[in-house]
PDB file of C-alpha atoms in Angstrom:
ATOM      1  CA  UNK L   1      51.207  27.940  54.503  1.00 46.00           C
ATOM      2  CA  UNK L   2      47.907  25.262  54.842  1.00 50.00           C
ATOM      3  CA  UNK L   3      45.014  26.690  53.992  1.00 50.00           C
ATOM      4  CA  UNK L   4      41.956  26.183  56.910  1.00 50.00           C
ATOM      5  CA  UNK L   5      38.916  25.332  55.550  1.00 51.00           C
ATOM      6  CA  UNK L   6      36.201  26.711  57.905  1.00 52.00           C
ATOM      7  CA  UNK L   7      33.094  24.020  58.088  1.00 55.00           C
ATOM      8  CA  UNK L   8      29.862  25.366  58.466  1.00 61.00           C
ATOM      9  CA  UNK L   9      27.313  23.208  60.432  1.00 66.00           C
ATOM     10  CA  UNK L  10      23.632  23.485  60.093  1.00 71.00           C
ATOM     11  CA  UNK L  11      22.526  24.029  63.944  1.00 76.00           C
ATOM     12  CA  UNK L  12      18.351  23.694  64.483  1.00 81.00           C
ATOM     13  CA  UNK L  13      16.464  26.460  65.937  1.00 84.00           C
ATOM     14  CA  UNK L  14      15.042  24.152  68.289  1.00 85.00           C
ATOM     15  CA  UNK L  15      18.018  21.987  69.263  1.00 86.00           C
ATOM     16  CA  UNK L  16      16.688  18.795  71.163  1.00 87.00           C
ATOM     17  CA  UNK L  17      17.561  18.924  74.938  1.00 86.00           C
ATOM     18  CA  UNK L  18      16.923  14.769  74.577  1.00 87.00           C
ATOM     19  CA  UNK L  19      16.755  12.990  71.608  1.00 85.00           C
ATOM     20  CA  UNK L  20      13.272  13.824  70.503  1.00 82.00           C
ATOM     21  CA  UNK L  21      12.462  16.356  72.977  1.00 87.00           C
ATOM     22  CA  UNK L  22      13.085  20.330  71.752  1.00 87.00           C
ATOM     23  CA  UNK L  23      14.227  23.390  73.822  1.00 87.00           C
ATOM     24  CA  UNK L  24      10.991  25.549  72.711  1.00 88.00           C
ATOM     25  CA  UNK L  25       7.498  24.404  72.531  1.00 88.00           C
ATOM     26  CA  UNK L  26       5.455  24.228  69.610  1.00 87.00           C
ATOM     27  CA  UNK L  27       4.198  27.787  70.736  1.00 86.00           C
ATOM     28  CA  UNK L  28       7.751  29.553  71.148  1.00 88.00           C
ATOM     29  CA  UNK L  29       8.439  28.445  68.033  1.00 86.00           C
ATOM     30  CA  UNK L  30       5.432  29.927  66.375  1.00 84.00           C
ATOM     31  CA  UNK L  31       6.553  33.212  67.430  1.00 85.00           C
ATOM     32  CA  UNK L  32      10.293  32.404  66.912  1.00 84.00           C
ATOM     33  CA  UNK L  33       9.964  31.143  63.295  1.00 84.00           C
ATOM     34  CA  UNK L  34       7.917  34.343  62.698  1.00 84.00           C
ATOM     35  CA  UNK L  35       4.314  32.502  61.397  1.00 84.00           C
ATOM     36  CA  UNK L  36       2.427  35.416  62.996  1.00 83.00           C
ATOM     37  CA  UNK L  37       3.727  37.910  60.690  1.00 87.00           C
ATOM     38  CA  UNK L  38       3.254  35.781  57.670  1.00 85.00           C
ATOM     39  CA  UNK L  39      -0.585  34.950  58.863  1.00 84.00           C
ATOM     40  CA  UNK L  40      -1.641  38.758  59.854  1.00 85.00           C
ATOM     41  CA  UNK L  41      -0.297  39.897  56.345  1.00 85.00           C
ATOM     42  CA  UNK L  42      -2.763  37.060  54.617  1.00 84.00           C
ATOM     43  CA  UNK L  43      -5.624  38.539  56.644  1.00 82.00           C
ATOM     44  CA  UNK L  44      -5.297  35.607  59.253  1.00 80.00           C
ATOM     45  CA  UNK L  45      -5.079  32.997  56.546  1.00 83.00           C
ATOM     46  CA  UNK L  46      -2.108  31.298  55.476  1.00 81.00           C
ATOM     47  CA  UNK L  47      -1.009  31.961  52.303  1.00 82.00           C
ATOM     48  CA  UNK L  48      -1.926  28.700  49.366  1.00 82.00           C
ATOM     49  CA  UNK L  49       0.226  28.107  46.183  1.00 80.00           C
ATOM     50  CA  UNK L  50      -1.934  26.032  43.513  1.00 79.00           C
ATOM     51  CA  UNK L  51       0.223  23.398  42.427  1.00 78.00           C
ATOM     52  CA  UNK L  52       1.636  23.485  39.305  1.00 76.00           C
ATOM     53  CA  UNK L  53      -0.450  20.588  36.803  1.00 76.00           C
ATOM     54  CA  UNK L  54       2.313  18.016  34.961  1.00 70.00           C
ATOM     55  CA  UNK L  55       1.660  16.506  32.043  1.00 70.00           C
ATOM     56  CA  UNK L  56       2.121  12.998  32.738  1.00 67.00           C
ATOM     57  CA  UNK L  57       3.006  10.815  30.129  1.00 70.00           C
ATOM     58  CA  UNK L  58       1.171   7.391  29.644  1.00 69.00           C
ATOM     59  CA  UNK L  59       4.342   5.454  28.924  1.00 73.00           C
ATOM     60  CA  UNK L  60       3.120   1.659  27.759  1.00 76.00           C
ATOM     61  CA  UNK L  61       4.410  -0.958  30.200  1.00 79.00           C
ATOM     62  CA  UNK L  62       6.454  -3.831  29.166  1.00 78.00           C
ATOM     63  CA  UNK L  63       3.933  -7.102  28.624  1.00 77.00           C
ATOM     64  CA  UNK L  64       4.711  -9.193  31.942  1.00 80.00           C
ATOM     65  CA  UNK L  65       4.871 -12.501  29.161  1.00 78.00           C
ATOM     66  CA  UNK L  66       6.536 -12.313  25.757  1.00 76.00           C
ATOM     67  CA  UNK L  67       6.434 -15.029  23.036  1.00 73.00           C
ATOM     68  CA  UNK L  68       9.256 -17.370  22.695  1.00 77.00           C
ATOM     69  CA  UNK L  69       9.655 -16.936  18.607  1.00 79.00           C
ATOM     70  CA  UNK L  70      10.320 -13.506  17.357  1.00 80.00           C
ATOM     71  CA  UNK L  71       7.360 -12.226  16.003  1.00 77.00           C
ATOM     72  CA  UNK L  72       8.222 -10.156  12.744  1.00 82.00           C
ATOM     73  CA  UNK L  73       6.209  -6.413  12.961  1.00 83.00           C
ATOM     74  CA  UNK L  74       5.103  -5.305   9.861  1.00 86.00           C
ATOM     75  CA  UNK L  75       7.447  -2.004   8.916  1.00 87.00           C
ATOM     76  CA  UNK L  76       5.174   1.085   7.729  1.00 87.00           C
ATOM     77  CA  UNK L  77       5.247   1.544   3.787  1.00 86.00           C
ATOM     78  CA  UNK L  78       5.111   5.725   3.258  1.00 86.00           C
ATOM     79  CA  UNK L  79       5.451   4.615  -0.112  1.00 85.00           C
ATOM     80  CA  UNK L  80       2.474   6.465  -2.225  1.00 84.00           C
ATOM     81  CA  UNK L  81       2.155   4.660  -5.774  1.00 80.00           C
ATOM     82  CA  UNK L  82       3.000   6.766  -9.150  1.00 82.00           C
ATOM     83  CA  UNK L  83       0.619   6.391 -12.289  1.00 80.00           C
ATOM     84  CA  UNK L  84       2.474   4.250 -14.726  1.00 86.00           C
ATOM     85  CA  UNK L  85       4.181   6.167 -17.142  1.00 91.00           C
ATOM     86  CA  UNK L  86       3.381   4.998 -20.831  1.00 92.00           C
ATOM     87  CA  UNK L  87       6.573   4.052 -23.567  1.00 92.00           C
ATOM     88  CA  UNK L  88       7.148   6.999 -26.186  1.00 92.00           C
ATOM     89  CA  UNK L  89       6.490   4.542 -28.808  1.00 91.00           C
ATOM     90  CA  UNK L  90       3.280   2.712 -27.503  1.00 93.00           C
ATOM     91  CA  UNK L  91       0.323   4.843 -28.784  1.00 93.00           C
ATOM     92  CA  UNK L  92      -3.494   3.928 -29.305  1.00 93.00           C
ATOM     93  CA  UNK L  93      -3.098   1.721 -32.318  1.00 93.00           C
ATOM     94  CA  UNK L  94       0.397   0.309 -32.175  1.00 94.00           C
ATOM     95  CA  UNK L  95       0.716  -3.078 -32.896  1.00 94.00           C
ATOM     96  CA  UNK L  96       2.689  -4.740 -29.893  1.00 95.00           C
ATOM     97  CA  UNK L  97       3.975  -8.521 -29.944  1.00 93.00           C
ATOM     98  CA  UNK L  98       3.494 -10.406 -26.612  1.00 94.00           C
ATOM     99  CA  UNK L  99       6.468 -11.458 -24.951  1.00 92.00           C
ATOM    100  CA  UNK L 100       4.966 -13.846 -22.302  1.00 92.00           C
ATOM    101  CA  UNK L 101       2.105 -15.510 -21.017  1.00 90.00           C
ATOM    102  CA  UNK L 102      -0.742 -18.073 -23.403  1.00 92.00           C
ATOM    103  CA  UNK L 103      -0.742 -15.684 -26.150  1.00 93.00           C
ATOM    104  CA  UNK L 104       3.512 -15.226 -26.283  1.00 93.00           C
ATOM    105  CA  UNK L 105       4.381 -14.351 -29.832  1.00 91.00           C
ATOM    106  CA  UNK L 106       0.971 -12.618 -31.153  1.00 93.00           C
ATOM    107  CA  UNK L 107       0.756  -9.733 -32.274  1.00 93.00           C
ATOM    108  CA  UNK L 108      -2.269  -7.535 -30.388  1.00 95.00           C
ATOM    109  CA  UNK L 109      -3.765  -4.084 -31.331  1.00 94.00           C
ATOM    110  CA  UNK L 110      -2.841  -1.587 -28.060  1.00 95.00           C
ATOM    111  CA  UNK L 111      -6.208   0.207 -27.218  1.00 94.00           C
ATOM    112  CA  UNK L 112      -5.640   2.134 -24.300  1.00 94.00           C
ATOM    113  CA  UNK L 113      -4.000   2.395 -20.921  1.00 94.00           C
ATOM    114  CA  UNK L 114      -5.902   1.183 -17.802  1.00 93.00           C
ATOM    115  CA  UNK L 115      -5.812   3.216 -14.581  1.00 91.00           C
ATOM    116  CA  UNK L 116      -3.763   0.603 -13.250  1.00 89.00           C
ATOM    117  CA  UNK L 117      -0.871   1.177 -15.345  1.00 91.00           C
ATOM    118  CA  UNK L 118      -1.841  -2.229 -17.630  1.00 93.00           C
ATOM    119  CA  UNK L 119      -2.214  -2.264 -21.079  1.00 94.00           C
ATOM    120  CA  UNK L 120      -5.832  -3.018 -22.792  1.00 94.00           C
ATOM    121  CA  UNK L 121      -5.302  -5.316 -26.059  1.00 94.00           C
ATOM    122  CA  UNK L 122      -6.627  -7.359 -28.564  1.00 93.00           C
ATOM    123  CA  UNK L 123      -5.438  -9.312 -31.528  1.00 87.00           C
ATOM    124  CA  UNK L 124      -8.626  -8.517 -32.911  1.00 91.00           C
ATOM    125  CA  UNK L 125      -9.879 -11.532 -31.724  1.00 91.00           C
ATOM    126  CA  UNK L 126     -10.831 -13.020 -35.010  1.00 91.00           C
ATOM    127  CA  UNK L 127      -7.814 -12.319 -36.827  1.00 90.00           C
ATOM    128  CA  UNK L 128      -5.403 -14.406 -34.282  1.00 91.00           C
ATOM    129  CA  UNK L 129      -7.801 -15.341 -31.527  1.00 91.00           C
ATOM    130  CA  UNK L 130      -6.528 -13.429 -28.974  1.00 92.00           C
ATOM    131  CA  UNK L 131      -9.745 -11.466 -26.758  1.00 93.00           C
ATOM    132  CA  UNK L 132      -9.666  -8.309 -25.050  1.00 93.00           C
ATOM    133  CA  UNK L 133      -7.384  -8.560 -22.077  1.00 94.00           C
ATOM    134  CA  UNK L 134      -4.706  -6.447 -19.870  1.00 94.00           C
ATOM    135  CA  UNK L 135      -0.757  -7.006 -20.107  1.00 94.00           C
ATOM    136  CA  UNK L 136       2.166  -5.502 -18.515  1.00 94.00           C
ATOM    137  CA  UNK L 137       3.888  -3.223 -20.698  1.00 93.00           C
ATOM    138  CA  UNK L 138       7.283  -4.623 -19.133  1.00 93.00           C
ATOM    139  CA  UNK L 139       6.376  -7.855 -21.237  1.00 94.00           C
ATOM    140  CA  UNK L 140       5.637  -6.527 -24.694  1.00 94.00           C
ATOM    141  CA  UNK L 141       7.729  -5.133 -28.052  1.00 92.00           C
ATOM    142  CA  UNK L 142       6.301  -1.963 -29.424  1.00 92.00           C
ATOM    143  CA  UNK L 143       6.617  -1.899 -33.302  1.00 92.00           C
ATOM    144  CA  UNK L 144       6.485   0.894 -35.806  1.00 91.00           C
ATOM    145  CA  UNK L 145       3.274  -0.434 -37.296  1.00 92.00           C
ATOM    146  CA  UNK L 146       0.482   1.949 -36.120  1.00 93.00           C
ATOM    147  CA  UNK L 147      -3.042   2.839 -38.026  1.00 92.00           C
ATOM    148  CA  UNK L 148      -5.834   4.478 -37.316  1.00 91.00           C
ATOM    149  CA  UNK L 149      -8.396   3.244 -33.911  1.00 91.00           C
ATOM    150  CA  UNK L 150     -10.331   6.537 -33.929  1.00 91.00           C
ATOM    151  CA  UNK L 151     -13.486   4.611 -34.479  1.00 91.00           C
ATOM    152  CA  UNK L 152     -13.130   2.429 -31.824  1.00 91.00           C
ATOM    153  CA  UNK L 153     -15.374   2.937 -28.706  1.00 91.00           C
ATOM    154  CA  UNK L 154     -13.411   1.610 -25.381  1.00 90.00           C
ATOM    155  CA  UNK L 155     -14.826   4.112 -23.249  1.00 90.00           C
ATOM    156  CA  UNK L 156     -16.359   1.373 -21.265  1.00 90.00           C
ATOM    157  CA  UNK L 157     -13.706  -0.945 -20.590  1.00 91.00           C
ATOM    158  CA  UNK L 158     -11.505  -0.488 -16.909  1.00 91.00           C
ATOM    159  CA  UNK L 159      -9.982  -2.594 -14.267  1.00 91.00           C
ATOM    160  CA  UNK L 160     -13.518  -3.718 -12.707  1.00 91.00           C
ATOM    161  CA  UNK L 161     -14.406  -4.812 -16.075  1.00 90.00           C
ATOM    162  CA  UNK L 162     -11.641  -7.773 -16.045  1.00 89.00           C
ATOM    163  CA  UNK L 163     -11.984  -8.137 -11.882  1.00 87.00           C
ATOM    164  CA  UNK L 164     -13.197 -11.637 -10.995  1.00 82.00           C
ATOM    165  CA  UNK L 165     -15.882 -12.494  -8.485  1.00 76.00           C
ATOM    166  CA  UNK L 166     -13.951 -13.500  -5.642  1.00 71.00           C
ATOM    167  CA  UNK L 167     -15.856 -17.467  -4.106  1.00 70.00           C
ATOM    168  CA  UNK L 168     -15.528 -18.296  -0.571  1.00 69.00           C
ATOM    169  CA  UNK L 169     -13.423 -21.660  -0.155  1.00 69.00           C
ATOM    170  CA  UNK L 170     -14.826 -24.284   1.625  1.00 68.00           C
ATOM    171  CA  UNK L 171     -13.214 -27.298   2.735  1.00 69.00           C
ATOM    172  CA  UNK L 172     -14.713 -30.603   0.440  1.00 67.00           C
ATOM    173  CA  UNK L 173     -14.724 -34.323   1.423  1.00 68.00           C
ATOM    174  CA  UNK L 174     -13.742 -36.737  -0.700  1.00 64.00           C
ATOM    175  CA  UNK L 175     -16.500 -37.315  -2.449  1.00 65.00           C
ATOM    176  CA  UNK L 176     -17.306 -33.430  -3.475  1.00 65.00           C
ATOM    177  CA  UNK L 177     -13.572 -33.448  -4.771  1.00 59.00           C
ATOM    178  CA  UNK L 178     -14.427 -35.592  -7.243  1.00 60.00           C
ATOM    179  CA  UNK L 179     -17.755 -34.534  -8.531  1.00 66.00           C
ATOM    180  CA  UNK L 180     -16.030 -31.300  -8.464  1.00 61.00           C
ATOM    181  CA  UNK L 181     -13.895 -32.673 -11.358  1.00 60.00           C
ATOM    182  CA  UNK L 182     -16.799 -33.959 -13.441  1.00 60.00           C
ATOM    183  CA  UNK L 183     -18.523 -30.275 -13.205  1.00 63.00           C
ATOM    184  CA  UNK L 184     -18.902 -28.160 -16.732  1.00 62.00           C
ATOM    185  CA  UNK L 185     -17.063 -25.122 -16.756  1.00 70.00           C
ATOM    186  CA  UNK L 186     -18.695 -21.839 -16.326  1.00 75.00           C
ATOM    187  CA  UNK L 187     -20.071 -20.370 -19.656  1.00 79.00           C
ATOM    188  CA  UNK L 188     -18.407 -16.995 -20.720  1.00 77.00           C
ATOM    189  CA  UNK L 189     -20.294 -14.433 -20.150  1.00 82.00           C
ATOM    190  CA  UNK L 190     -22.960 -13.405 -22.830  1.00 87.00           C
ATOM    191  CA  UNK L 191     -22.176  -9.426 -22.227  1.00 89.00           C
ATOM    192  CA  UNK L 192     -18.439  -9.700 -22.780  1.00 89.00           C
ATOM    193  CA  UNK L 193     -18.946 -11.364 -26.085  1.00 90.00           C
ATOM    194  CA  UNK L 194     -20.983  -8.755 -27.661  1.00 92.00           C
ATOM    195  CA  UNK L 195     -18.280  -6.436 -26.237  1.00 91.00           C
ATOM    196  CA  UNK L 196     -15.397  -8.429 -28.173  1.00 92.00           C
ATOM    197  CA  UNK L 197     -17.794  -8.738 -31.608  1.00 93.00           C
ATOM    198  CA  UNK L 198     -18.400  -4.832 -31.189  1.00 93.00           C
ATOM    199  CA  UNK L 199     -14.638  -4.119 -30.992  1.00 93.00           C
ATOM    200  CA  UNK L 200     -13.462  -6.812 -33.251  1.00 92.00           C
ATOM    201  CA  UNK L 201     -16.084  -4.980 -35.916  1.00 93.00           C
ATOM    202  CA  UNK L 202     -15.003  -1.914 -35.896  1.00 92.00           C
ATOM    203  CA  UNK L 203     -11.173  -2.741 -35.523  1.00 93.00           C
ATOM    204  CA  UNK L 204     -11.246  -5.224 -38.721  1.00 92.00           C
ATOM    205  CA  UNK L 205     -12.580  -1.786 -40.914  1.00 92.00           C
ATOM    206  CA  UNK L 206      -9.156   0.253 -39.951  1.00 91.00           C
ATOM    207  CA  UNK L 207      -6.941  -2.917 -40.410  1.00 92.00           C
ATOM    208  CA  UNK L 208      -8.985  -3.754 -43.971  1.00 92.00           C
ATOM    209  CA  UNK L 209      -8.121  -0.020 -45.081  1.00 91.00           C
ATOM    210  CA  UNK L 210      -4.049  -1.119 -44.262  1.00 91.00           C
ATOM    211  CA  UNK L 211      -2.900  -3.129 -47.466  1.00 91.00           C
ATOM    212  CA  UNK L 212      -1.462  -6.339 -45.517  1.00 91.00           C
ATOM    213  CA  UNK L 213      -2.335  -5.579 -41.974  1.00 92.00           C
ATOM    214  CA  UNK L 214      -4.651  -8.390 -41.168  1.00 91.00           C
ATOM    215  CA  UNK L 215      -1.785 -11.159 -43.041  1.00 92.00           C
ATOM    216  CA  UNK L 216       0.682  -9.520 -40.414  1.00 92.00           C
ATOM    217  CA  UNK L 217      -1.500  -9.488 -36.919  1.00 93.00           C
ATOM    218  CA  UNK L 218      -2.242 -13.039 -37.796  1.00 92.00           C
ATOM    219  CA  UNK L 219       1.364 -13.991 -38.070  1.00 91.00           C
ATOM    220  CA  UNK L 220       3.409 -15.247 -35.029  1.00 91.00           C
ATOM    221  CA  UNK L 221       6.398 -13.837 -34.121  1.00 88.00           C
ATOM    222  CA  UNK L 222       9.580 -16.281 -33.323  1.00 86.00           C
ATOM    223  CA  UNK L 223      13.249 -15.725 -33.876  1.00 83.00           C
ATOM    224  CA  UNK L 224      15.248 -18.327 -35.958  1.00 84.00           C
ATOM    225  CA  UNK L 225      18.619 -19.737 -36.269  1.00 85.00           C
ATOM    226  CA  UNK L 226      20.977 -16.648 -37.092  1.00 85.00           C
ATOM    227  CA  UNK L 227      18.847 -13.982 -35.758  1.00 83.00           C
ATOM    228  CA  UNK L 228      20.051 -11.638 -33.417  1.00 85.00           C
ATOM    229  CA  UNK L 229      17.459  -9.857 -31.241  1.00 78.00           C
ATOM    230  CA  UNK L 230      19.196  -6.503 -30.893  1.00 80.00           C
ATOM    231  CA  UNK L 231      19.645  -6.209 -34.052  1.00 83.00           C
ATOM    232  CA  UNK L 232      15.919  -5.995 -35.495  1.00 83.00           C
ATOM    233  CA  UNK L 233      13.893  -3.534 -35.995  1.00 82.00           C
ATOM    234  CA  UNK L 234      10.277  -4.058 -35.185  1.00 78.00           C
TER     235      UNK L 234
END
């Protein structure tokens, strides 16, 4: 046996005697549809729904124009930078030897460690020549030679110490190029002298009181034929 499936059709109340034209007028169907009822039981008012509020989203539209290149965006760095951790055997009065840079193969005084994670050194600066500057600990041997720096005031020194005064560039003609060339260099400043006598001073009394100290620090380091690297002990 087939199965009948039974179709439902909608059927209007007001079915259209012509096309646009209904069976009932607009007042028969007031009554048929039952609005009366609904009206009296609002006190003669229909009844009003507030509508409900959607949050819309502001969705940015596509630019109409886009450049022809691709332009690189820049990708966000959550990255937050880590204080530099110090070597075990770097301590306040290790004698380091300078792996890079003018000064490659001295051997400096450490002082202290600079907020930035750079080393603060110095040869003393009379012994070798070498001033008070900062160096990468990623580019220096520690020894086992340590003395005593108690006595030595560094208090003062920090990154904005050894900052530069940054000088707006201007484009020069020709002929300031030139007398650019014939220009003295800037003098070094006064202050940071006194700073590197003041230092120097007190750091030649604790390397005096070390039989041998000052004939070492004034010594270059360099490796010779037959010397194997990993095999010293510094």
């Amino acid at each position: 046996m087939t199965a009948k499936t039974a179709t439902t059709q909608r059927s209007s109340r007001n079915p259209d005697l012509i096309r646009g034209i209904g069976k009932y007028s607009r007042s028969q169907m007031y009554h048929k549809r039952g609005l009366w009822a609904i009206k009296a039981k609002n006190g003669g008012v229909f009844p009003r729904h507030d509508k409900k509020t959607v949050d819309v989203k502001t969705t940015e539209k596509a630019p109409k124009f886009y450049p022809a290149d691709d332009v690189k965006k820049p990708l966000l760095n959550k990255r937050k930078p880590k204080p530099t951790k110090l070597r075990a055997n770097i301590t306040p009065g290790t004698v380091l030897i300078l792996l890079a840079g003018r000064f490659m193969g001295k051997r400096v005084v450490f002082l202290k460690q600079l907020p930035s994670g750079l080393l603060l050194v110095t040869g003393p600066f009379k012994v070798n020549g070498v001033p008070l500057r900062r160096v990468n600990q990623s580019y220096v041997i520690g020894t086992s030679t340590k003395f005593d720096i108690s006595n030595v005031n560094v208090e003062k020194f920090d990154d904005k110490y050894f900052a530069k005064e940054a000088e707006k560039k201007k484009k020069k003609t020709e002929g300031e190029f030139f007398e650019e060339e014939n220009k003295e260099k800037k003098a070094y400043p006064v202050e940071k002298k006194e700073d590197q006598k003041a230092v120097d001073t007190a750091l030649l009394k604790a390397i005096e009181a070390v039989p041998e100290l000052k004939a070492y620090l004034g010594a270059r380091f360099s490796l010779k034929a037959g010397m194997k690297p990993h095999e010293l002990i510094f």
